[in-house]
PDB file of C-alpha atoms in Angstrom:
ATOM      1  CA  MET Y 136      -1.101   6.894  20.919  1.00 66.00           C
ATOM      2  CA  THR Y 137      -3.018   4.234  19.014  1.00 71.00           C
ATOM      3  CA  THR Y 138      -2.597   3.796  15.277  1.00 75.00           C
ATOM      4  CA  ILE Y 139      -5.494   2.367  13.278  1.00 74.00           C
ATOM      5  CA  LEU Y 140      -4.074   0.043  10.663  1.00 72.00           C
ATOM      6  CA  ARG Y 141      -7.356  -1.242   9.259  1.00 74.00           C
ATOM      7  CA  ASP Y 142     -11.009  -0.267   9.575  1.00 81.00           C
ATOM      8  CA  PRO Y 143     -13.965  -1.466   7.478  1.00 81.00           C
ATOM      9  CA  SER Y 144     -15.011   2.140   6.818  1.00 88.00           C
ATOM     10  CA  PHE Y 145     -11.583   3.150   5.445  1.00 87.00           C
ATOM     11  CA  TYR Y 146     -10.610   3.104   1.786  1.00 88.00           C
ATOM     12  CA  GLU Y 147      -8.885  -0.127   0.698  1.00 84.00           C
ATOM     13  CA  PRO Y 148      -5.893   0.772  -1.521  1.00 82.00           C
ATOM     14  CA  THR Y 149      -5.110  -1.138  -4.699  1.00 79.00           C
ATOM     15  CA  ASP Y 150      -2.026  -1.459  -6.874  1.00 77.00           C
ATOM     16  CA  GLU Y 151      -3.746   0.700  -9.500  1.00 83.00           C
ATOM     17  CA  ASP Y 152      -4.079   3.716  -7.183  1.00 81.00           C
ATOM     18  CA  SER Y 153      -1.843   6.636  -8.027  1.00 81.00           C
ATOM     19  CA  CYS Y 154      -2.049   8.252  -4.589  1.00 79.00           C
ATOM     20  CA  TRP Y 155       1.057  10.071  -3.518  1.00 79.00           C
ATOM     21  CA  ARG Y 156       0.057  12.532  -0.776  1.00 85.00           C
ATOM     22  CA  PHE Y 157      -0.351  10.921   2.623  1.00 85.00           C
ATOM     23  CA  GLY Y 158      -0.217  12.026   6.189  1.00 88.00           C
ATOM     24  CA  TYR Y 159      -1.511  11.008   9.556  1.00 88.00           C
ATOM     25  CA  PHE Y 160      -4.763  12.306  10.992  1.00 89.00           C
ATOM     26  CA  CYS Y 161      -5.793  12.236  14.661  1.00 88.00           C
ATOM     27  CA  GLN Y 162      -9.417  11.143  14.800  1.00 88.00           C
ATOM     28  CA  THR Y 163      -9.625  12.029  18.502  1.00 87.00           C
ATOM     29  CA  HIS Y 164      -8.744  15.677  17.930  1.00 88.00           C
ATOM     30  CA  ASP Y 165     -10.083  15.906  14.344  1.00 89.00           C
ATOM     31  CA  ARG Y 166      -6.920  17.373  12.856  1.00 88.00           C
ATOM     32  CA  PRO Y 167      -3.621  16.370  11.217  1.00 89.00           C
ATOM     33  CA  TYR Y 168      -1.200  14.567  13.498  1.00 87.00           C
ATOM     34  CA  SER Y 169       2.509  15.273  13.709  1.00 81.00           C
ATOM     35  CA  HIS Y 170       4.538  14.182  16.718  1.00 74.00           C
ATOM     36  CA  GLU Y 171       1.748  14.648  19.299  1.00 67.00           C
ATOM     37  CA  SER Y 172       1.218  18.254  18.254  1.00 74.00           C
ATOM     38  CA  CYS Y 173      -2.511  17.920  17.556  1.00 76.00           C
ATOM     39  CA  GLY Y 174      -3.713  18.150  21.160  1.00 75.00           C
ATOM     40  CA  ASP Y 175      -3.421  16.739  24.653  1.00 78.00           C
ATOM     41  CA  GLY Y 176      -4.439  13.294  25.794  1.00 80.00           C
ATOM     42  CA  PRO Y 177      -4.684  10.051  23.848  1.00 84.00           C
ATOM     43  CA  HIS Y 178      -4.454  10.058  20.080  1.00 83.00           C
ATOM     44  CA  LEU Y 179      -6.239   7.777  17.603  1.00 85.00           C
ATOM     45  CA  ILE Y 180      -4.173   8.002  14.422  1.00 85.00           C
ATOM     46  CA  ALA Y 181      -5.124   6.894  10.900  1.00 88.00           C
ATOM     47  CA  LEU Y 182      -3.335   7.082   7.575  1.00 88.00           C
ATOM     48  CA  HIS Y 183      -4.971   9.836   5.529  1.00 91.00           C
ATOM     49  CA  CYS Y 184      -4.811  10.100   1.738  1.00 91.00           C
ATOM     50  CA  ASP Y 185      -5.521  13.487   0.163  1.00 89.00           C
ATOM     51  CA  GLU Y 186      -7.586  11.753  -2.526  1.00 88.00           C
ATOM     52  CA  HIS Y 187      -9.449   9.059  -0.560  1.00 90.00           C
ATOM     53  CA  GLY Y 188      -9.470  10.237   3.064  1.00 89.00           C
ATOM     54  CA  PRO Y 189      -8.838   7.610   5.766  1.00 91.00           C
ATOM     55  CA  GLU Y 190      -7.096   4.648   4.176  1.00 89.00           C
ATOM     56  CA  ASN Y 191      -6.183   1.164   5.360  1.00 82.00           C
ATOM     57  CA  MET Y 192      -2.459   0.574   5.648  1.00 79.00           C
ATOM     58  CA  TRP Y 193      -1.120  -2.382   3.760  1.00 71.00           C
ATOM     59  CA  PRO Y 194       0.144  -5.064   6.129  1.00 65.00           C
ATOM     60  CA  GLN Y 195       3.479  -4.276   7.640  1.00 64.00           C
ATOM     61  CA  PRO Y 196       6.139  -6.719   8.864  1.00 62.00           C
ATOM     62  CA  LYS Y 197       5.265  -5.842  12.468  1.00 63.00           C
ATOM     63  CA  MET Y 198       1.856  -7.420  11.865  1.00 66.00           C
ATOM     64  CA  LEU Y 199       3.465 -10.877  11.717  1.00 65.00           C
ATOM     65  CA  MET Y 200       3.989 -10.709  15.471  1.00 66.00           C
ATOM     66  CA  PHE Y 201       0.222 -10.795  16.114  1.00 65.00           C
ATOM     67  CA  PRO Y 202      -1.554 -11.783  12.857  1.00 62.00           C
ATOM     68  CA  ALA Y 203      -4.670 -13.023  14.680  1.00 64.00           C
ATOM     69  CA  GLY Y 204      -4.998  -9.802  16.680  1.00 63.00           C
ATOM     70  CA  PHE Y 205      -6.382  -7.639  13.904  1.00 64.00           C
ATOM     71  CA  ASP Y 206     -10.029  -6.811  13.368  1.00 60.00           C
ATOM     72  CA  PRO Y 207     -10.873  -7.368  10.613  1.00 61.00           C
ATOM     73  CA  ALA Y 208      -8.408 -10.232  10.484  1.00 67.00           C
ATOM     74  CA  LEU Y 209      -5.686 -10.197   7.859  1.00 68.00           C
ATOM     75  CA  SER Y 210      -6.538 -12.281   4.823  1.00 73.00           C
ATOM     76  CA  ASP Y 211      -4.306 -15.103   3.564  1.00 77.00           C
ATOM     77  CA  VAL Y 212      -3.289 -12.844   0.663  1.00 77.00           C
ATOM     78  CA  GLN Y 213      -2.298 -10.048   3.059  1.00 75.00           C
ATOM     79  CA  LEU Y 214      -0.305 -12.439   5.254  1.00 75.00           C
ATOM     80  CA  THR Y 215       1.472 -13.835   2.191  1.00 79.00           C
ATOM     81  CA  TRP Y 216       2.275 -10.298   1.041  1.00 76.00           C
ATOM     82  CA  VAL Y 217       3.640  -9.186   4.404  1.00 74.00           C
ATOM     83  CA  GLN Y 218       5.677 -12.402   4.748  1.00 78.00           C
ATOM     84  CA  ALA Y 219       7.242 -11.687   1.340  1.00 79.00           C
ATOM     85  CA  GLN Y 220       8.058  -8.130   2.465  1.00 71.00           C
ATOM     86  CA  TRP Y 221       9.578  -9.472   5.686  1.00 71.00           C
ATOM     87  CA  ASP Y 222      11.690 -11.995   3.737  1.00 76.00           C
ATOM     88  CA  ALA Y 223      12.816  -9.295   1.279  1.00 71.00           C
ATOM     89  CA  ASP Y 224      14.122  -7.170   4.164  1.00 62.00           C
ATOM     90  CA  ASP Y 225      16.397  -9.993   5.417  1.00 58.00           C
TER      91      ASP Y 225
END
């Protein structure tokens, strides 16, 4: 399973968004994803908002392990945000 965290074609969420219904969607099998129940073989999973469709995930603490490995790369603002989240969890 591969999870897409960011893609230039996905919606970029903002603090002003009032989205509240999310799920995961398997782009390989073109259907909602829940615990590998969408089909056989590899899965390409994206966060899916009922209002906006595929949506970029905000940076997560795991991203600090490989900040240069994302395409598009994480911005300085995103890295600052995720570092603050990481520090808040300590």
